[in-house]
Short mmCIF file of C-alpha atoms in Angstrom, two decimals:
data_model
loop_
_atom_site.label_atom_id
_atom_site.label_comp_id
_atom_site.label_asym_id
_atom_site.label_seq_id
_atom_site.Cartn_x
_atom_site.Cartn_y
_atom_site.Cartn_z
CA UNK A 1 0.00 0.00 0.00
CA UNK A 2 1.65 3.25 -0.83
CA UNK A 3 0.11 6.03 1.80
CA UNK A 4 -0.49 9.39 -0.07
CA UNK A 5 2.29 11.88 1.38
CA UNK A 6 -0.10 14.86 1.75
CA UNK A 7 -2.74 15.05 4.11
CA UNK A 8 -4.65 17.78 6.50
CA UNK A 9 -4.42 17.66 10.29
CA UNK A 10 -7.02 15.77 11.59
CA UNK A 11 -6.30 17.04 15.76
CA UNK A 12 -3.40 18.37 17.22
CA UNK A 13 -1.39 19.33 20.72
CA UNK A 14 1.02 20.94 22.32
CA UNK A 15 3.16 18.12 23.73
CA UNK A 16 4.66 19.67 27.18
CA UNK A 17 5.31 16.35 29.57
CA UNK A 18 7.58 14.61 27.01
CA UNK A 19 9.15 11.17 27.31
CA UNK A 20 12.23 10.00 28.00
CA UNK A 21 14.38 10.54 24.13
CA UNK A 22 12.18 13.44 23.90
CA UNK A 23 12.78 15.93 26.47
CA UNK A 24 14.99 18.36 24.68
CA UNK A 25 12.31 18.89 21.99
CA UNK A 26 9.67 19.67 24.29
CA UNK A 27 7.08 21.39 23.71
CA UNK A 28 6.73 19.64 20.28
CA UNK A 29 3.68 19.08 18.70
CA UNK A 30 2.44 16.44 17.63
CA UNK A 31 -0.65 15.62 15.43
CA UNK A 32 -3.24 13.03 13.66
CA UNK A 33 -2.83 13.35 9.97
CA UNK A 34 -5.78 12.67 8.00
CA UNK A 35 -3.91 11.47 4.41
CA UNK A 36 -6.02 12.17 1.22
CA UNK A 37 -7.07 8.58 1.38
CA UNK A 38 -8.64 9.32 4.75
CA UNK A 39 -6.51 7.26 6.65
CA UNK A 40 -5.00 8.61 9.58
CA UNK A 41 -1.45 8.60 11.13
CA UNK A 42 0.33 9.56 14.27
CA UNK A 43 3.41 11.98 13.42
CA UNK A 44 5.26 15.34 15.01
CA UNK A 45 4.32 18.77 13.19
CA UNK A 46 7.41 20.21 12.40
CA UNK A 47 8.49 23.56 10.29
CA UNK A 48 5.51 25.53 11.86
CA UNK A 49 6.15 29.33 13.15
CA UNK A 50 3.14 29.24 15.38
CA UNK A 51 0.70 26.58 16.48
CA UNK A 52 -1.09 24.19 14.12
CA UNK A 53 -4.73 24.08 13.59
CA UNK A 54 -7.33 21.32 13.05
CA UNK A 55 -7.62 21.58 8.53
CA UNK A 56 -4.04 22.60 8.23
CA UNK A 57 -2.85 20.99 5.07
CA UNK A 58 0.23 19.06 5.75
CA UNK A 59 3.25 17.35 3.98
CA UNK A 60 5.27 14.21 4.84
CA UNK A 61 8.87 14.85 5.25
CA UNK A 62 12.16 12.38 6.61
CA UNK A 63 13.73 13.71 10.06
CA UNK A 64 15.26 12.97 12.99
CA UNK A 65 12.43 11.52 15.76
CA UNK A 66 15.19 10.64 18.07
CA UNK A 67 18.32 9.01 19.29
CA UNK A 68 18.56 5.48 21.16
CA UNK A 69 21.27 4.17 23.91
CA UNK A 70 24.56 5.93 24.89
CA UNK A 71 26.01 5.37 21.21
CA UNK A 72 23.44 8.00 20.05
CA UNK A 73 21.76 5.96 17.31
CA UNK A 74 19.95 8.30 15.28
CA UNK A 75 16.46 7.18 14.66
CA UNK A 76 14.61 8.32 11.17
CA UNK A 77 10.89 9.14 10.29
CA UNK A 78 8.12 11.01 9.09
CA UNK A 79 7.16 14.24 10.33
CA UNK A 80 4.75 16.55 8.81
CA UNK A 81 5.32 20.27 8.08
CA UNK A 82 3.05 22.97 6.11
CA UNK A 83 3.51 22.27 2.41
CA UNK A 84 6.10 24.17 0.30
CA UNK A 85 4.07 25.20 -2.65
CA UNK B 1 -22.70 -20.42 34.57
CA UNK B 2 -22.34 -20.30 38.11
CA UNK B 3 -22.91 -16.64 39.59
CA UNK B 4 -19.89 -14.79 41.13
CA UNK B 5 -19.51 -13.02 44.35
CA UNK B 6 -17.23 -10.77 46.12
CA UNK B 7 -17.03 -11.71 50.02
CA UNK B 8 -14.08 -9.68 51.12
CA UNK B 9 -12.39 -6.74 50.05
CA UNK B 10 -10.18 -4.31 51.13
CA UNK B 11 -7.90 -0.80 50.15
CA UNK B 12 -5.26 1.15 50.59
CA UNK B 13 -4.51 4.85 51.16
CA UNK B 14 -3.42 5.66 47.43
CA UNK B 15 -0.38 8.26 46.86
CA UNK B 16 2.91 8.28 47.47
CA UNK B 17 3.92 5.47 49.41
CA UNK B 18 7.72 6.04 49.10
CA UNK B 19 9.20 3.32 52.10
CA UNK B 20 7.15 0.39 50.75
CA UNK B 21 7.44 -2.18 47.85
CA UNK B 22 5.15 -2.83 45.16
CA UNK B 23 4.98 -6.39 47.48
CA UNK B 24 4.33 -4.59 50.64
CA UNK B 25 1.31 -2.47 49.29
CA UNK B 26 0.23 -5.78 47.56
CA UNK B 27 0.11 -7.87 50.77
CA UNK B 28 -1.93 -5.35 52.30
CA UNK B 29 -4.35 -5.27 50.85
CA UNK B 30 -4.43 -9.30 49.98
CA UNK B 31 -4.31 -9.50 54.00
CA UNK B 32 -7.19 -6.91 54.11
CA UNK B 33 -9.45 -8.89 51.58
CA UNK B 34 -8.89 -11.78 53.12
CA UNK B 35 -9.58 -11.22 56.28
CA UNK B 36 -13.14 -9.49 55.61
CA UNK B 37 -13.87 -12.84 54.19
CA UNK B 38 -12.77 -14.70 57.38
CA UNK B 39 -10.59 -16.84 55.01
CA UNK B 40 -6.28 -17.46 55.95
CA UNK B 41 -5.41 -18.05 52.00
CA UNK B 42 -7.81 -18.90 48.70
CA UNK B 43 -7.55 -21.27 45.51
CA UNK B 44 -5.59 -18.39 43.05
CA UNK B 45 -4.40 -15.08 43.32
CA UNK B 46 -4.59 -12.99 40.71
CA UNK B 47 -2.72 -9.77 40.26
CA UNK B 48 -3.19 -6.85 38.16
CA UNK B 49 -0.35 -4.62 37.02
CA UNK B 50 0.41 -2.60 34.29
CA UNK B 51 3.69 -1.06 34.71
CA UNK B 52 5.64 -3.83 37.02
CA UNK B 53 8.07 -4.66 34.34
CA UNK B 54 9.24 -1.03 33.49
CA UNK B 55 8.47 1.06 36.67
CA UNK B 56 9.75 -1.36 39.54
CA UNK B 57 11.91 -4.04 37.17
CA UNK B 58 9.46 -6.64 38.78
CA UNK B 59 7.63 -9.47 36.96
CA UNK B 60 6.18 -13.11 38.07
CA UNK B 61 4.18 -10.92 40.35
CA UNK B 62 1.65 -13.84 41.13
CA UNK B 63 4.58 -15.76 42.54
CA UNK B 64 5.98 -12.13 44.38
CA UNK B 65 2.44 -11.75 45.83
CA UNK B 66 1.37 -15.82 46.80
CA UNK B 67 4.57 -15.99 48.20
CA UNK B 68 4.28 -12.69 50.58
CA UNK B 69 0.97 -13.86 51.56
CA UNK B 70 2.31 -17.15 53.02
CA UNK B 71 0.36 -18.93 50.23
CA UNK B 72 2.72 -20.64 48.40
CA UNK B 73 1.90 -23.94 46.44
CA UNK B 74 -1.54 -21.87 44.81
CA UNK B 75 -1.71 -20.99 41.51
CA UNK B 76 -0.99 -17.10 40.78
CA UNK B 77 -0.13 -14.89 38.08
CA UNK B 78 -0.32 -11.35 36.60
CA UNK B 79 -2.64 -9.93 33.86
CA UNK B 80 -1.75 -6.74 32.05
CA UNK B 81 -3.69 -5.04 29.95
CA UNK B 82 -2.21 -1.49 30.57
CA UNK B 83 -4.64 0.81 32.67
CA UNK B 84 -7.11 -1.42 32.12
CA UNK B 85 -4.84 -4.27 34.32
CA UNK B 86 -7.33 -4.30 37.41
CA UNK B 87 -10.64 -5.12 35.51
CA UNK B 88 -9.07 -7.52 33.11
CA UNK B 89 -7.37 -9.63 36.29
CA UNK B 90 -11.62 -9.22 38.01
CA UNK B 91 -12.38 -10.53 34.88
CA UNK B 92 -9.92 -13.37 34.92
CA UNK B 93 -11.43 -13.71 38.20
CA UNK B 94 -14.38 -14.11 37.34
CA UNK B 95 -14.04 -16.65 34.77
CA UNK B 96 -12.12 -19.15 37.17
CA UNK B 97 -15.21 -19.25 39.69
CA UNK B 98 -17.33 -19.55 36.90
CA UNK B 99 -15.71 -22.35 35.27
CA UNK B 100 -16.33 -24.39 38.75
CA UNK B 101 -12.48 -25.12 38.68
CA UNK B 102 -11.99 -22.98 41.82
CA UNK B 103 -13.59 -21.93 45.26
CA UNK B 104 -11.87 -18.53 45.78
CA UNK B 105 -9.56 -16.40 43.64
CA UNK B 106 -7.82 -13.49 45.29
CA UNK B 107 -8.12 -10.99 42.84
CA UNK B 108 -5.49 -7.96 43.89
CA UNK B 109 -4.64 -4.84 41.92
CA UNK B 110 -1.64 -3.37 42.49
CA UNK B 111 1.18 -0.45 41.24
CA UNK B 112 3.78 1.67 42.30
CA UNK B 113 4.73 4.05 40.00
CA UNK B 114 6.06 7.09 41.77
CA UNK B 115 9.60 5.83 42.46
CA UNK B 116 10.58 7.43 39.15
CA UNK B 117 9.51 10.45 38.06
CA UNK B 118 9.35 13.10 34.86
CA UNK B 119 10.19 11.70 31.57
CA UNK B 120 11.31 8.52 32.93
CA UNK B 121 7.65 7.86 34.05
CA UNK B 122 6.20 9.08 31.09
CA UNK B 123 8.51 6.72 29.19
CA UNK B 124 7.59 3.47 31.49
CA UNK B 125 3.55 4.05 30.99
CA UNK B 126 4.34 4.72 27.22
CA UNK B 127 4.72 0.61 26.69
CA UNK B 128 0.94 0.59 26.44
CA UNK B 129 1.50 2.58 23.46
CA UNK B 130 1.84 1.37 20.06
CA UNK B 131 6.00 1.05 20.26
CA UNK B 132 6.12 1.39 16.12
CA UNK B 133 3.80 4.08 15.20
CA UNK B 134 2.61 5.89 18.37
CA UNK B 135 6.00 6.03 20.83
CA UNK B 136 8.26 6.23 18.31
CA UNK B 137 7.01 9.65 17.11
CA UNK B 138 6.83 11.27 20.92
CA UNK B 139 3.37 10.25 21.62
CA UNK B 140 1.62 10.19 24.93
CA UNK B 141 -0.95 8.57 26.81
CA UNK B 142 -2.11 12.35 27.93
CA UNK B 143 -1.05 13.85 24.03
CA UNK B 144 -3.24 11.01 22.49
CA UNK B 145 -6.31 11.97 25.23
CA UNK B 146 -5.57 15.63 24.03
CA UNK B 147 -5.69 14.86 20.62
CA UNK B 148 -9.71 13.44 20.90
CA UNK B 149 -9.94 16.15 23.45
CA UNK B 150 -9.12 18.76 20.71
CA UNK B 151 -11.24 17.05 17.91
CA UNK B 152 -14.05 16.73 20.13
CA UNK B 153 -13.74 20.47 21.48
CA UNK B 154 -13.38 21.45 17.58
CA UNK B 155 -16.58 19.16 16.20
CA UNK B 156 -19.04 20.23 18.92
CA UNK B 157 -17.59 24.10 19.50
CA UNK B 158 -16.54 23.75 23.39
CA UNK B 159 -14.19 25.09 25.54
CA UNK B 160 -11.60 23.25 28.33
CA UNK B 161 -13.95 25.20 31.19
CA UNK B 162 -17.06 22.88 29.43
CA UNK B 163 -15.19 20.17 30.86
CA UNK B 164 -14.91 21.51 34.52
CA UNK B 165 -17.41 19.99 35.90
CA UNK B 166 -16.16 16.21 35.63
CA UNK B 167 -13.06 17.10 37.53
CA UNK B 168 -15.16 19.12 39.89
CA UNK B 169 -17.47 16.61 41.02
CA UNK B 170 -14.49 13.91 41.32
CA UNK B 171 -12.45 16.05 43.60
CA UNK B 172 -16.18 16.79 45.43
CA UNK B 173 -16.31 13.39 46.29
CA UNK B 174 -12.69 12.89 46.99
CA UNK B 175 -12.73 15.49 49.29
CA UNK B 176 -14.98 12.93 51.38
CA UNK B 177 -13.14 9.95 50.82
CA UNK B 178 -10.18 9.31 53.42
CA UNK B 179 -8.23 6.91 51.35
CA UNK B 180 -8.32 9.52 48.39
CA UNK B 181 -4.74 11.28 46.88
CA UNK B 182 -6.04 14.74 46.71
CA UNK B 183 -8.78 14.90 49.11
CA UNK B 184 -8.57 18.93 48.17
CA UNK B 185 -12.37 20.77 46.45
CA UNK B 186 -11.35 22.37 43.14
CA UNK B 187 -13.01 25.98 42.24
CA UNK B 188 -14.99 25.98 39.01
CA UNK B 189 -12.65 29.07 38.17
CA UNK B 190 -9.16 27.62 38.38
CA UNK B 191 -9.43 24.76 36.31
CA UNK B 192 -8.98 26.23 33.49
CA UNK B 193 -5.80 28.29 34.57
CA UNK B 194 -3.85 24.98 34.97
CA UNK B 195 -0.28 24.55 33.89
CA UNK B 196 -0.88 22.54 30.36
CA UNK B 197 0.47 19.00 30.07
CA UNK B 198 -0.59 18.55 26.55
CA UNK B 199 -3.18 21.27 25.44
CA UNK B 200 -6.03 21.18 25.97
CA UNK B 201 -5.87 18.74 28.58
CA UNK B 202 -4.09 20.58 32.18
CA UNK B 203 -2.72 19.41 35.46
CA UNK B 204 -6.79 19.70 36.46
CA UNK B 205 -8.03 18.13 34.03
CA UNK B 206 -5.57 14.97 33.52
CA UNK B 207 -5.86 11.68 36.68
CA UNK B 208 -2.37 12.15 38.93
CA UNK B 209 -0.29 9.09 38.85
CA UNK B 210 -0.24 7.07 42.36
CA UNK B 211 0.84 4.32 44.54
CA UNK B 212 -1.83 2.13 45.79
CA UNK B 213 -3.23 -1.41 46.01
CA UNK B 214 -6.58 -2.84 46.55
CA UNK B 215 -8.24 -6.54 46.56
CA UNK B 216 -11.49 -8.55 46.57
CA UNK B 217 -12.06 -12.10 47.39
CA UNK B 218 -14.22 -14.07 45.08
CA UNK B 219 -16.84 -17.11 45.10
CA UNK B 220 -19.17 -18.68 43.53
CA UNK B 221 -22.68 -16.55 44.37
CA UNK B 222 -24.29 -20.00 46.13
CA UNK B 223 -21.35 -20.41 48.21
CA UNK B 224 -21.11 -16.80 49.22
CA UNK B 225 -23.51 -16.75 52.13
CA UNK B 226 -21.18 -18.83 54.38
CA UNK B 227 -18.56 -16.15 54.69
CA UNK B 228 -18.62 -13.73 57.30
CA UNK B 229 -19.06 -9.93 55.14
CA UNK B 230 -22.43 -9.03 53.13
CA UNK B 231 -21.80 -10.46 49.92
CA UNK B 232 -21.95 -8.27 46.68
CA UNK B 233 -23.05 -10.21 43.17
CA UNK B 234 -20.91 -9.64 39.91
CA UNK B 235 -23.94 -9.50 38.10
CA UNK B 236 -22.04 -9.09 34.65
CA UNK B 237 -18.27 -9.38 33.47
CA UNK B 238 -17.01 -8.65 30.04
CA UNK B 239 -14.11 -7.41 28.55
CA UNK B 240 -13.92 -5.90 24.61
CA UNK B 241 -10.44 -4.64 22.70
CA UNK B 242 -10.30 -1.97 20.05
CA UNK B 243 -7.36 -1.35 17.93
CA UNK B 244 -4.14 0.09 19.79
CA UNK B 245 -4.14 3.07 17.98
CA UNK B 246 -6.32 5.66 17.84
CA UNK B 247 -5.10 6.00 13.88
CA UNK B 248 -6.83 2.72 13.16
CA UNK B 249 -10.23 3.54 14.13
CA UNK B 250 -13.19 5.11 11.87
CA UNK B 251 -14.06 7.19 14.52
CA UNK B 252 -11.68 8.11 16.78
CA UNK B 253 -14.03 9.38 18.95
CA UNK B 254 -16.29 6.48 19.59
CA UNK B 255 -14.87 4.16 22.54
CA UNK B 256 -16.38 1.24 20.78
CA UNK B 257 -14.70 -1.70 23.16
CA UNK B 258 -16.40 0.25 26.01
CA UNK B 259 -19.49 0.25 24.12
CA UNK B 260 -19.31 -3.24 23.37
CA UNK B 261 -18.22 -4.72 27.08
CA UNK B 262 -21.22 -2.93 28.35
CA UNK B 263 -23.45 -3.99 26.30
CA UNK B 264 -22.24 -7.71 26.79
CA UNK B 265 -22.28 -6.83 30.95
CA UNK B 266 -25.87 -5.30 31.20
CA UNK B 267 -27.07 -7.94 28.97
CA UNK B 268 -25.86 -10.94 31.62
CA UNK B 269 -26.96 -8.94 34.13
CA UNK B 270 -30.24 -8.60 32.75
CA UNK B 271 -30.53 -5.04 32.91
CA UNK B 272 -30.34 -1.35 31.14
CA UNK B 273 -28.59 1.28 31.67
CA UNK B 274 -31.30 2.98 33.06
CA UNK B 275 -31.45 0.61 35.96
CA UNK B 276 -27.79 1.53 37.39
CA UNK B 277 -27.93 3.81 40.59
CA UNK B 278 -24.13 4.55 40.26
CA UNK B 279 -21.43 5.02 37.84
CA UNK B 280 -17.33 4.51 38.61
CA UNK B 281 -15.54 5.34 35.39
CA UNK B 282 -12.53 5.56 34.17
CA UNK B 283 -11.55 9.34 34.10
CA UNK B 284 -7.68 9.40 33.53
CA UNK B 285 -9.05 12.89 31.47
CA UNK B 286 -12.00 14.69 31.29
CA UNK B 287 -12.64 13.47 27.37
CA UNK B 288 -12.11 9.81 28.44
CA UNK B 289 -15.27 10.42 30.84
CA UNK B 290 -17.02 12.26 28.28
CA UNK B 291 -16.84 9.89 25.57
CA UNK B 292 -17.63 6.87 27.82
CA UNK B 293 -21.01 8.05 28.75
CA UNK B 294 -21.80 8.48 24.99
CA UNK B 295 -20.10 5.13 24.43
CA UNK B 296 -22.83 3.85 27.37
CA UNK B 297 -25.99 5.26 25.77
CA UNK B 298 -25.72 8.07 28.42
CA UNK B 299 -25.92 10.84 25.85
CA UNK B 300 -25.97 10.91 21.92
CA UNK B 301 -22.59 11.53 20.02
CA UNK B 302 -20.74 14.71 20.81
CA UNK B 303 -23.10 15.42 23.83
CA UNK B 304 -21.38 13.86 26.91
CA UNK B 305 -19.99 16.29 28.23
CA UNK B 306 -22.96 18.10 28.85
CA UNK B 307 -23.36 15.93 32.26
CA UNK B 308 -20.22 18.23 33.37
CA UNK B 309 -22.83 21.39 33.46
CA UNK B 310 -23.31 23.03 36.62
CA UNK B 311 -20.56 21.71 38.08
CA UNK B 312 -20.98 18.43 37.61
CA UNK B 313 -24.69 19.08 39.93
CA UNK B 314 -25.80 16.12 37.76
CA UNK B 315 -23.32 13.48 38.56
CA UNK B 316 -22.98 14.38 42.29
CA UNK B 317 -23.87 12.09 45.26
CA UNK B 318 -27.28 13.00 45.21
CA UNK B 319 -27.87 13.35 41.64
CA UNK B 320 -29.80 11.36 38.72
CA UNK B 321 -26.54 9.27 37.71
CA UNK B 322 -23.94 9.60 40.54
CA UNK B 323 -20.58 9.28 38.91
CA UNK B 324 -17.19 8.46 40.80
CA UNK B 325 -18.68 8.01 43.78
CA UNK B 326 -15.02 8.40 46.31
CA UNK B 327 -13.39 10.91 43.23
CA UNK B 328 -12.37 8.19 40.62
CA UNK B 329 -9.42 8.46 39.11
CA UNK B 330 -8.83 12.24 38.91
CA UNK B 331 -9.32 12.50 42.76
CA UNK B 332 -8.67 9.17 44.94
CA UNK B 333 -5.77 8.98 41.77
CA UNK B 334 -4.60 6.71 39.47
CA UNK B 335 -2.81 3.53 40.33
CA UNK B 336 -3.17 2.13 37.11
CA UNK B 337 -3.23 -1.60 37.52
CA UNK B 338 -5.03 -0.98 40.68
CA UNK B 339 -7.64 1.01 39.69
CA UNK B 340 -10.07 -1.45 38.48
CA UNK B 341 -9.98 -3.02 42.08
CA UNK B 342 -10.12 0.17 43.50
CA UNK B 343 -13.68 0.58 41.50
CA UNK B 344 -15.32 -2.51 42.33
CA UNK B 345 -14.24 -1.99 46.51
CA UNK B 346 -15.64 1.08 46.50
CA UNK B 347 -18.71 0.13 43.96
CA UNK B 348 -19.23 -2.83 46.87
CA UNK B 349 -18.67 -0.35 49.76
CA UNK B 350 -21.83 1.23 48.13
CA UNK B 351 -23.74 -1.66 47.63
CA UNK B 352 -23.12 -2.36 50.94
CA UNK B 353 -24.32 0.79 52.30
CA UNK B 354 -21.01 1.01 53.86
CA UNK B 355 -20.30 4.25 51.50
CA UNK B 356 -19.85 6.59 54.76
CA UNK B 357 -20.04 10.18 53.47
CA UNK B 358 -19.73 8.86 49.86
CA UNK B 359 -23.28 6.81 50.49
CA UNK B 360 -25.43 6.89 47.32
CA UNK B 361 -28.81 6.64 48.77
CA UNK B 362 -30.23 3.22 47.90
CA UNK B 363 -27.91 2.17 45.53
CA UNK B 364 -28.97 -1.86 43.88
CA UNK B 365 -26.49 -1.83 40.63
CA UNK B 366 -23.20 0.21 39.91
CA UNK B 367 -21.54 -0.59 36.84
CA UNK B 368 -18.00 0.09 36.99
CA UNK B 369 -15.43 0.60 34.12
CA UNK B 370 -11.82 0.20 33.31
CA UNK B 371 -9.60 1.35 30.19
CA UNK B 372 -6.85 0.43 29.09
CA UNK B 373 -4.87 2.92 26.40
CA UNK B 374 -7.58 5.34 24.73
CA UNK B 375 -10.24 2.56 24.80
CA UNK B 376 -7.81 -0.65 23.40
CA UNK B 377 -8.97 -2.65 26.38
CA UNK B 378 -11.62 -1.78 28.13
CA UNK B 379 -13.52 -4.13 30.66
CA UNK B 380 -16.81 -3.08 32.47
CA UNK B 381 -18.23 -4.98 35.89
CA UNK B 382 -22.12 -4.62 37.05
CA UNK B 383 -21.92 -5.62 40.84
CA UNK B 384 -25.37 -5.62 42.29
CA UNK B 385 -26.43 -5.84 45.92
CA UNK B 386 -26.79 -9.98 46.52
CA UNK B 387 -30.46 -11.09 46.96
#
């Protein structure tokens, strides 16, 4: 199944009490995407100047989520920012 | 099926209980159960527990607990099932005295998670997350609640203060309750002025993690009148599951599994909603509350959290539907894998008319409810007052 890579947010917060891996980004925020197929999907909001609102439209993009252990393994995903064009 | 009935039970002081073990506070309240029912040991003990594994480092807890207990040689293990830990071990309860196999199940809920704190904590209660999809990307068990909080607040045009009067009416009856965490009233005008956890949902609106413990003895319903306390009937058990994640469902804001184990409890017990004098829910955030009374037929879609008006006036002792009756889980607190015991000891405490200053007047049938996650497990109890 390839999941579209555009989608509007579907709900949205302000993620203050962060977990551990996450603490130096807080607040972040963090959303359900509602793709164009109407599927939805977990992700951070990233890119944004001010805080997101429920319709934004939305893109996929690859970043950083986190890093794992004392090596600093850098863990890669989706995020979803406001769409360039 | 052979009817189920709760002879002993017994609670602990939830909070902070910083100088004893997760087997200490477990013993307790085995030893309190226990010896309501006049009994020295039982046939199984069951333990809920959500967060043994990651908060204390501590599994095999049936073995921990039998052991402690001086009961030894009996069969005992743990359920998990995240939040939802204490009802799904009742359940499991349940089903062994039903099955005829055994006489008496000790059925004990216990956690301790405030021996680490901040993000570590917030890490260890993340496991009931979805690890791939949901944890990975910084999610929550409060961010997730915000997120239906947000969608509901944006599909029916509400504000956080519309939400007041759940939290309101749980720290009204928690003020009462002796054994509660924050026994404090909360003014209709602060709650909104909160410090934010994960907007909308604030330190007022959101269930504060405890320490706490709490048992009931079980057996079978014909057996139960030659034990020593007033005997409360399990009228109707049932668990249902949703999907993990709140991404995989068609309507995020339907709590379908709580629908659906309600439905399956009223119907054993042979009753409607209607006919239930008193409500214990699961209120870990005001939207969780909110959405379960639509999910029980309470109110149509997108109108639950109308029973918050008037500060909560509605869902007070004395009201039409009396709803966490000694300040569920925003008040007395939240020790997760406890807090499905801690319902159905206070539900019997009520059935008993043992309530004290939490008494709901008259009270036959409470039905009492348990989630696990943002609805993935959710199992709902009717006790009823034994005939």
């Amino acid at each position: 199944m390839t999941l579209s890579m555009r989608g509007i947010v579907y709900s949205c917060t302000q993620v203050r009490e962060a977990p551990a891996g996450f603490e130096s980004q807080a607040p972040y925020q963090l959303a359900l995407v509602q793709l164009a197929d109407g599927s939805l999907i977990t992700a951070q909001l990233t890119d944004y100047v001010s805080d997101a609102q429920i319709g934004d439209p939305v893109e996929m993009v690859t970043r950083k989520l986190t890093t794992e252990g004392e090596r600093g393994m850098i863990v890669y995903g989706y995020k979803f920012r406001p769409p360039i064009q | 099926m052979t009817g189920v009935s709760i002879i002993g039970a017994g609670r602990l002081a939830v909070g902070e209980h910083w100088s004893r073990s997760i087997g200490d506070l477990a013993e307790e309240a085995g030893r309190l159960a226990l010896a309501e029912a006049g009994l020295a040991g039982a046939d199984a003990v069951v333990v809920g527990n959500a967060y043994g594994a990651t908060l204390n480092q501590q599994t095999q807890l049936g073995s921990l607990v039998a052991g402690r207990l001086g009961l030894a040689g009996v069969e005992a293990w743990r359920c998990e099932a995240g939040d939802a830990s204490g009802g799904v071990a009742l359940r499991a309860g349940c089903l062994a005295i039903a099955s005829g196999l055994l006489r008496t199940v000790l059925v004990i809920g216990v956690e301790k998670t405030t021996d680490i704190v901040g993000a570590a904590r917030v890490a260890a209660r993340n496991t009931s997350l979805d690890a791939d999809f949901e944890t990975v990307n910084g999610a929550t068990q409060t961010a997730l609640a915000a997120l239906l909080m947000r969608r509901y607040m944006h599909e029916n045009n509400l504000e956080l203060a519309d939400f007041a009067g759940f939290s309101i009416n749980a720290h009204r009856n928690g003020s009462r309750n002796p054994l509660a965490m924050y026994r404090n009233q909360l003014r209709p005008g602060v709650f909104s002025k909160a410090p934010m956890l994960a907007d909308p949902i604030n330190l007022f609106d959101s269930a504060p993690d405890a320490d706490g413990a709490a048992a009931v003895v079980l057996t079978a319903a014909d057996a139960a009148k030659n034990f020593n306390a007033p005997a409360v009937h399990i009228s109707g058990s049932a668990i249902a599951n949703d999907s993990l994640m709140l991404q995989d469902r068609a309507d995020p804001l339907r709590l379908v599994a709580a629908s659906q184990s309600a439905e399956r409890a009223l119907l054993q017990a042979g009753l409607g909603q209607q006919q239930i004098d008193l409500l214990e829910l699961h209120d870990s955030c005001t939207i969780m509350t909110a959405l379960a009374l639509e999910a029980l037929g309470y109110s149509g879609r997108g109108q639950g959290w109308a029973w918050a008006q008037q500060a909560g006036a509605r869902i007070g002792l004395t009201g039409e539907l009396p709803l966490n009756t000694f300040g569920g889980l925003k008040s007395r607190g939240n020790p997760s894998g406890a807090t499905g015991i801690y319902q159905a000891v206070e539900a019997a405490l009520q059935l008993r008319a043992g309530a004290g200053d939490n008494q709901v007047a008259g009270a036959r049938h409470a039905l009492i409810q348990n989630i696990g996650g943002l609805g993935s497990t959710v199992a709902t109890h009717i006790l009823s007052v034994a005939d």
